[in-house]
PDB file of C-alpha atoms in Angstrom:
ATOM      1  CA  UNK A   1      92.434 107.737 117.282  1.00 58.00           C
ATOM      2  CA  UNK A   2      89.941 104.407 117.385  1.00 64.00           C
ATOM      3  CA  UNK A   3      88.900 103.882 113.549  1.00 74.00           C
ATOM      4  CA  UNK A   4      86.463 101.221 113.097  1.00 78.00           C
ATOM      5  CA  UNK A   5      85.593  99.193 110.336  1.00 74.00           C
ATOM      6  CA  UNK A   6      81.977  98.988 108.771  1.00 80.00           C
ATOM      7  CA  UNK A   7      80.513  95.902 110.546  1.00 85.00           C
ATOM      8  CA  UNK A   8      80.247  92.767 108.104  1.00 84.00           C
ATOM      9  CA  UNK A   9      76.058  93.184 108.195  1.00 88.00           C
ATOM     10  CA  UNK A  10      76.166  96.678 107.166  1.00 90.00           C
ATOM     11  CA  UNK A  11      78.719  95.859 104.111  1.00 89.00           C
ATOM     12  CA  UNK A  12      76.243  93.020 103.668  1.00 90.00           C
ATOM     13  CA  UNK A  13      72.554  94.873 102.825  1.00 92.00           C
ATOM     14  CA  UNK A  14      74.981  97.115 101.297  1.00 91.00           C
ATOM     15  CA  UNK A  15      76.504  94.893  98.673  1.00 91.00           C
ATOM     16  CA  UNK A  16      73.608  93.121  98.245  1.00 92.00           C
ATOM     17  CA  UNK A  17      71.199  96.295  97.619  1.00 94.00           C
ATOM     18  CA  UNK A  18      73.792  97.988  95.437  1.00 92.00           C
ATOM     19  CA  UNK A  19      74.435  94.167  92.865  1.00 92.00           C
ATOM     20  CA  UNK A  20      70.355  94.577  93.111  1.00 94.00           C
ATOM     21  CA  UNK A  21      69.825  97.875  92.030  1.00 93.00           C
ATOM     22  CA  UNK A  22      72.750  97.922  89.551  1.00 92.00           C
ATOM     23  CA  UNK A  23      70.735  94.373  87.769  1.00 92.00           C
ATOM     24  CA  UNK A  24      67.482  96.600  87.620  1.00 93.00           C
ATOM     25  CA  UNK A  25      68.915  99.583  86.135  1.00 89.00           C
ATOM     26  CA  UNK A  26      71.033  97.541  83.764  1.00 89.00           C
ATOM     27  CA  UNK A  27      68.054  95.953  82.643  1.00 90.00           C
ATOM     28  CA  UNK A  28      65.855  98.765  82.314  1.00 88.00           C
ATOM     29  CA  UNK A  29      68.945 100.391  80.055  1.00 85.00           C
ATOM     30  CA  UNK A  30      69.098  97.382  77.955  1.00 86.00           C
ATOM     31  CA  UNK A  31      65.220  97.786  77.385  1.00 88.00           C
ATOM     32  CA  UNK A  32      65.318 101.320  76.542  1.00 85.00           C
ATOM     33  CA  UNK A  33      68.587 100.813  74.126  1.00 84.00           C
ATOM     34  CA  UNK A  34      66.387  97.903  72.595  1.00 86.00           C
ATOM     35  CA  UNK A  35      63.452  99.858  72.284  1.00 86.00           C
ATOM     36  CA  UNK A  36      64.987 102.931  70.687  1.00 84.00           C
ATOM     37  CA  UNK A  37      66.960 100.490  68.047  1.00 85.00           C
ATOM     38  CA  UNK A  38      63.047  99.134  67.236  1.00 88.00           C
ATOM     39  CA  UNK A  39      61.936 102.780  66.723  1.00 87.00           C
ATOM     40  CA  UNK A  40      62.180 104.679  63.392  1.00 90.00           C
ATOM     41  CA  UNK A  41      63.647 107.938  61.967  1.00 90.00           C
ATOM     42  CA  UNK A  42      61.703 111.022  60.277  1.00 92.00           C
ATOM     43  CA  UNK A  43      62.049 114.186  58.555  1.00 93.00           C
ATOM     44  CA  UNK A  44      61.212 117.312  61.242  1.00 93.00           C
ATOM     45  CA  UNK A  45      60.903 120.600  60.673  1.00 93.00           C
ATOM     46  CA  UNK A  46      62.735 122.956  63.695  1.00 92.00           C
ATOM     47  CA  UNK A  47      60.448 125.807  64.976  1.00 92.00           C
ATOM     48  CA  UNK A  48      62.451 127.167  67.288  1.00 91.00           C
ATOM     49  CA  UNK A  49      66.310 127.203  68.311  1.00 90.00           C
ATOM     50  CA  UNK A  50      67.410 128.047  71.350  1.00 89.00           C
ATOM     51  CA  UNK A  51      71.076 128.651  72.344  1.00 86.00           C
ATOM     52  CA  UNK A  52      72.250 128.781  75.665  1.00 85.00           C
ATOM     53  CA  UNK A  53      76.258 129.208  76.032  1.00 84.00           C
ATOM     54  CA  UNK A  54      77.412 126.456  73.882  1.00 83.00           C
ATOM     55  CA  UNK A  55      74.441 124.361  73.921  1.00 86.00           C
ATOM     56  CA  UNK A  56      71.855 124.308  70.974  1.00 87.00           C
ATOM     57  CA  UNK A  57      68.466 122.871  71.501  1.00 90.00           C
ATOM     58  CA  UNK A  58      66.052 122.488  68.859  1.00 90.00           C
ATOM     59  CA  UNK A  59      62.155 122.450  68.783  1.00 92.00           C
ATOM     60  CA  UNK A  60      61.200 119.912  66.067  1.00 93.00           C
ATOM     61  CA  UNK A  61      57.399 118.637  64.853  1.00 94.00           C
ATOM     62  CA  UNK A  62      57.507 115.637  62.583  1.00 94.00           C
ATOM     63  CA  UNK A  63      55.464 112.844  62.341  1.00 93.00           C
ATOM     64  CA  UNK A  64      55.370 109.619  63.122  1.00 91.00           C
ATOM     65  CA  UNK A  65      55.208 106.167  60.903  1.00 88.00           C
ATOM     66  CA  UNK A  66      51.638 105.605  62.940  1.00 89.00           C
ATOM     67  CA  UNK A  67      50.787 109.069  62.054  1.00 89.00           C
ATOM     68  CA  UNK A  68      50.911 110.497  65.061  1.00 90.00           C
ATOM     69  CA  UNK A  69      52.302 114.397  64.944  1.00 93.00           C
ATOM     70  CA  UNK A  70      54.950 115.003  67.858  1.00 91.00           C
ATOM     71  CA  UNK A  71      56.605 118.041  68.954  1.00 93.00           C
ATOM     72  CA  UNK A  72      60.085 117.883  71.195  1.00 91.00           C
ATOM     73  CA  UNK A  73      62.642 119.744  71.976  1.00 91.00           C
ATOM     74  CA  UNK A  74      66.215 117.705  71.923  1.00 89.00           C
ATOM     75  CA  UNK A  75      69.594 118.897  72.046  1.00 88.00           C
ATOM     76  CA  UNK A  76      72.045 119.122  69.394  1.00 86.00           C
ATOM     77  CA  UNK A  77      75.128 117.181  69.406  1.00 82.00           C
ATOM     78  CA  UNK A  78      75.914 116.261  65.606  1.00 78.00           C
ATOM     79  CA  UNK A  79      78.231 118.949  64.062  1.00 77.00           C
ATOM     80  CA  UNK A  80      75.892 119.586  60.918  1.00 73.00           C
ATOM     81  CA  UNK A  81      73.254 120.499  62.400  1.00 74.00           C
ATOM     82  CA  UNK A  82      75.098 123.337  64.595  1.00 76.00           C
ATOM     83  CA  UNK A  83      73.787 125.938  62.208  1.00 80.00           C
ATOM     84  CA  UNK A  84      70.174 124.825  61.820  1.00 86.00           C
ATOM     85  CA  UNK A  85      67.523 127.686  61.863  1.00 85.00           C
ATOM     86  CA  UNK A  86      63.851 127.540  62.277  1.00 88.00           C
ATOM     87  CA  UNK A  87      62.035 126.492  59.505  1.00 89.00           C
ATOM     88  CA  UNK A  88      64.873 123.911  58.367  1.00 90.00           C
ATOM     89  CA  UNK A  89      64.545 120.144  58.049  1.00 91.00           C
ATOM     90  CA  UNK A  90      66.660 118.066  59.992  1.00 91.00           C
ATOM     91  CA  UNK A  91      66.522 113.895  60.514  1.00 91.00           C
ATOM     92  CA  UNK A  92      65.354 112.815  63.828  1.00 92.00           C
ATOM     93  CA  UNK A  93      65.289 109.237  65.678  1.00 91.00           C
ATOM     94  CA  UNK A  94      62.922 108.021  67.549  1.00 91.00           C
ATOM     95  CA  UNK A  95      62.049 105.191  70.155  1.00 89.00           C
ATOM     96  CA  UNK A  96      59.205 103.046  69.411  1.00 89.00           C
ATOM     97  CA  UNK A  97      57.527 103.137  72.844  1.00 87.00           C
ATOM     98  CA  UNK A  98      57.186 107.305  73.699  1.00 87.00           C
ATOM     99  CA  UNK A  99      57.870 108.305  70.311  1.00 88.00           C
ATOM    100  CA  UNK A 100      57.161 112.083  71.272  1.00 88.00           C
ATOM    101  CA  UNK A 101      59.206 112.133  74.511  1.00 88.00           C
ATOM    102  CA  UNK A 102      62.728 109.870  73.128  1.00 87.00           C
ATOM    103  CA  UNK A 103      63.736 112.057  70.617  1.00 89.00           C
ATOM    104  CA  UNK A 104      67.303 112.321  68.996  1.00 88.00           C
ATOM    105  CA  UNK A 105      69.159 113.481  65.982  1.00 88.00           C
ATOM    106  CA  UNK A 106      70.011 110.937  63.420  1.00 86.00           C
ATOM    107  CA  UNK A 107      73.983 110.148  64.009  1.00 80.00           C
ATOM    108  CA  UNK A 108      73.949 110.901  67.982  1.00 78.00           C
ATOM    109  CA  UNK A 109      75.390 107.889  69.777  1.00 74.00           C
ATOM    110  CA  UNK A 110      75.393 109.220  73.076  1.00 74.00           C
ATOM    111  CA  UNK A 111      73.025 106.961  74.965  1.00 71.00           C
ATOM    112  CA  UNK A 112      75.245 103.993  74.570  1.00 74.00           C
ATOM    113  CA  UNK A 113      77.532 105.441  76.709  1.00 78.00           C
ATOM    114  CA  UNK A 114      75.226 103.584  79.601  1.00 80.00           C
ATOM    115  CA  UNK A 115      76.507 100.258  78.707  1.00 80.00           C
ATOM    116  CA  UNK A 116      80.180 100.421  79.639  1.00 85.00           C
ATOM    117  CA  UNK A 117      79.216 102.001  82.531  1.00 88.00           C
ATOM    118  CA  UNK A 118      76.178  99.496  83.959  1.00 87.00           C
ATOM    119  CA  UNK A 119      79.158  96.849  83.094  1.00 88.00           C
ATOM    120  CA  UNK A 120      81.230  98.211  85.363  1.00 92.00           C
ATOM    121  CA  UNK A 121      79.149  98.755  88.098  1.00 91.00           C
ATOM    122  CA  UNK A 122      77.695  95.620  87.843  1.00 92.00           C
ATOM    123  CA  UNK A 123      81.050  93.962  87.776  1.00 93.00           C
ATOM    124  CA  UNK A 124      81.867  95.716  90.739  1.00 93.00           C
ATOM    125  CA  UNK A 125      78.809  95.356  92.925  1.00 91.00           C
ATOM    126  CA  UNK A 126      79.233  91.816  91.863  1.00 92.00           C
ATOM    127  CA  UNK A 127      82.678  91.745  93.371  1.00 93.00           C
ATOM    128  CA  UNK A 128      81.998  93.575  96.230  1.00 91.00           C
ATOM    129  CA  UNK A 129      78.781  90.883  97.341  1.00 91.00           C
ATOM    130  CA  UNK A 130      81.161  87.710  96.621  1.00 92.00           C
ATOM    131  CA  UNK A 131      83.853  88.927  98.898  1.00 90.00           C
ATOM    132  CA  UNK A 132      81.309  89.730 101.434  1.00 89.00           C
ATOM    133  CA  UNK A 133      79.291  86.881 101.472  1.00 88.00           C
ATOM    134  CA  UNK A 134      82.464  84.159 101.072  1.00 88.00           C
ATOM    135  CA  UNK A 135      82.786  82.082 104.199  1.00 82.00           C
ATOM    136  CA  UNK A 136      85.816  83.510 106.482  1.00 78.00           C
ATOM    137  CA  UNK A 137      88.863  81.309 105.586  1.00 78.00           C
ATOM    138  CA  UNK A 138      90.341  79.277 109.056  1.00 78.00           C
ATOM    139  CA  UNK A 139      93.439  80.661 110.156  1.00 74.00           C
ATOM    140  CA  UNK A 140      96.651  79.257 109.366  1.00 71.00           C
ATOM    141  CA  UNK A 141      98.104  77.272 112.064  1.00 71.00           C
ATOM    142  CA  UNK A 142     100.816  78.270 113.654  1.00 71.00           C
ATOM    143  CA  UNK A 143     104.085  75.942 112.520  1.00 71.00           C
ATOM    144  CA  UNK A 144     106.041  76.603 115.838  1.00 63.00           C
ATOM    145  CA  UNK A 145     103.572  76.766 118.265  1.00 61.00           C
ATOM    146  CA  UNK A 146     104.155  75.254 121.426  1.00 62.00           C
ATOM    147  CA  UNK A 147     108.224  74.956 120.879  1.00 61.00           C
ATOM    148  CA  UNK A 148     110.656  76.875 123.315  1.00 59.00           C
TER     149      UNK A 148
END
């Protein structure tokens, strides 16, 4: 069985579209964990929870520090607000830019999770395009050649 190896182009565009897309999406999760830090918490008031298995998702209305009245639905992740019923009051974050669409509890960390992982991928795409894009090293020469 003949098993070939990807040609050097192909691992090329490859490397080099992968360390490319991994820099965009890295920065466009450093600009959404930078602009949910800027944004600002509130007081909601659930009007509907939903369970499905052993997920909880809330429907919250609060409103914002411009005034603006927002309604989302998020999921629940903290622990004390497992047993939340409508017409409660829980604490919500939210992002600055899209305040009604990036919606979280107060205390749930989960988005950071992004970070280790765009670190990794970046470190690895960047690996990947230095290894492919080094110059070939020259062969050794050969220390006996030419001797009987």
């Amino acid at each position: 069985m003949d098993r070939r190896l990807p040609s050097r182009a192909f691992l090329r565009v490859f490397s080099m579209f992968g360390l490319v897309f991994v820099i965009a999406l890295t920065a466009l999760g450093t600009w959404s964990a930078a602009d949910e830090r800027r944004g600002s918490e509130a007081v909601a008031d659930v009007l509907d929870v939903q369970h499905h298995g052993t997920k909880t998702f809330l429907t919250v209305q609060f409103t914002t520090s411009r005034g603006e009245t927002c309604e989302s639905s998020l999921r629940v992740t903290v622990d004390a607000n497992r047993a939340v019923s409508a017409g409660q009051r829980i604490r919500v974050h939210y992002a600055k830019s899209d305040p009604c669409l990036r919606v979280r509890e107060v205390g749930d960390h989960s988005g950071w999770f992004m970070v280790p992982i765009a670190v990794v991928l970046l470190t690895t795409f960047a690996i990947l395009t230095y290894v492919v894009w080094r110059r070939p090293r020259p062969p050794l020469p050969l220390r006996y050649a030419g001797m009987p």
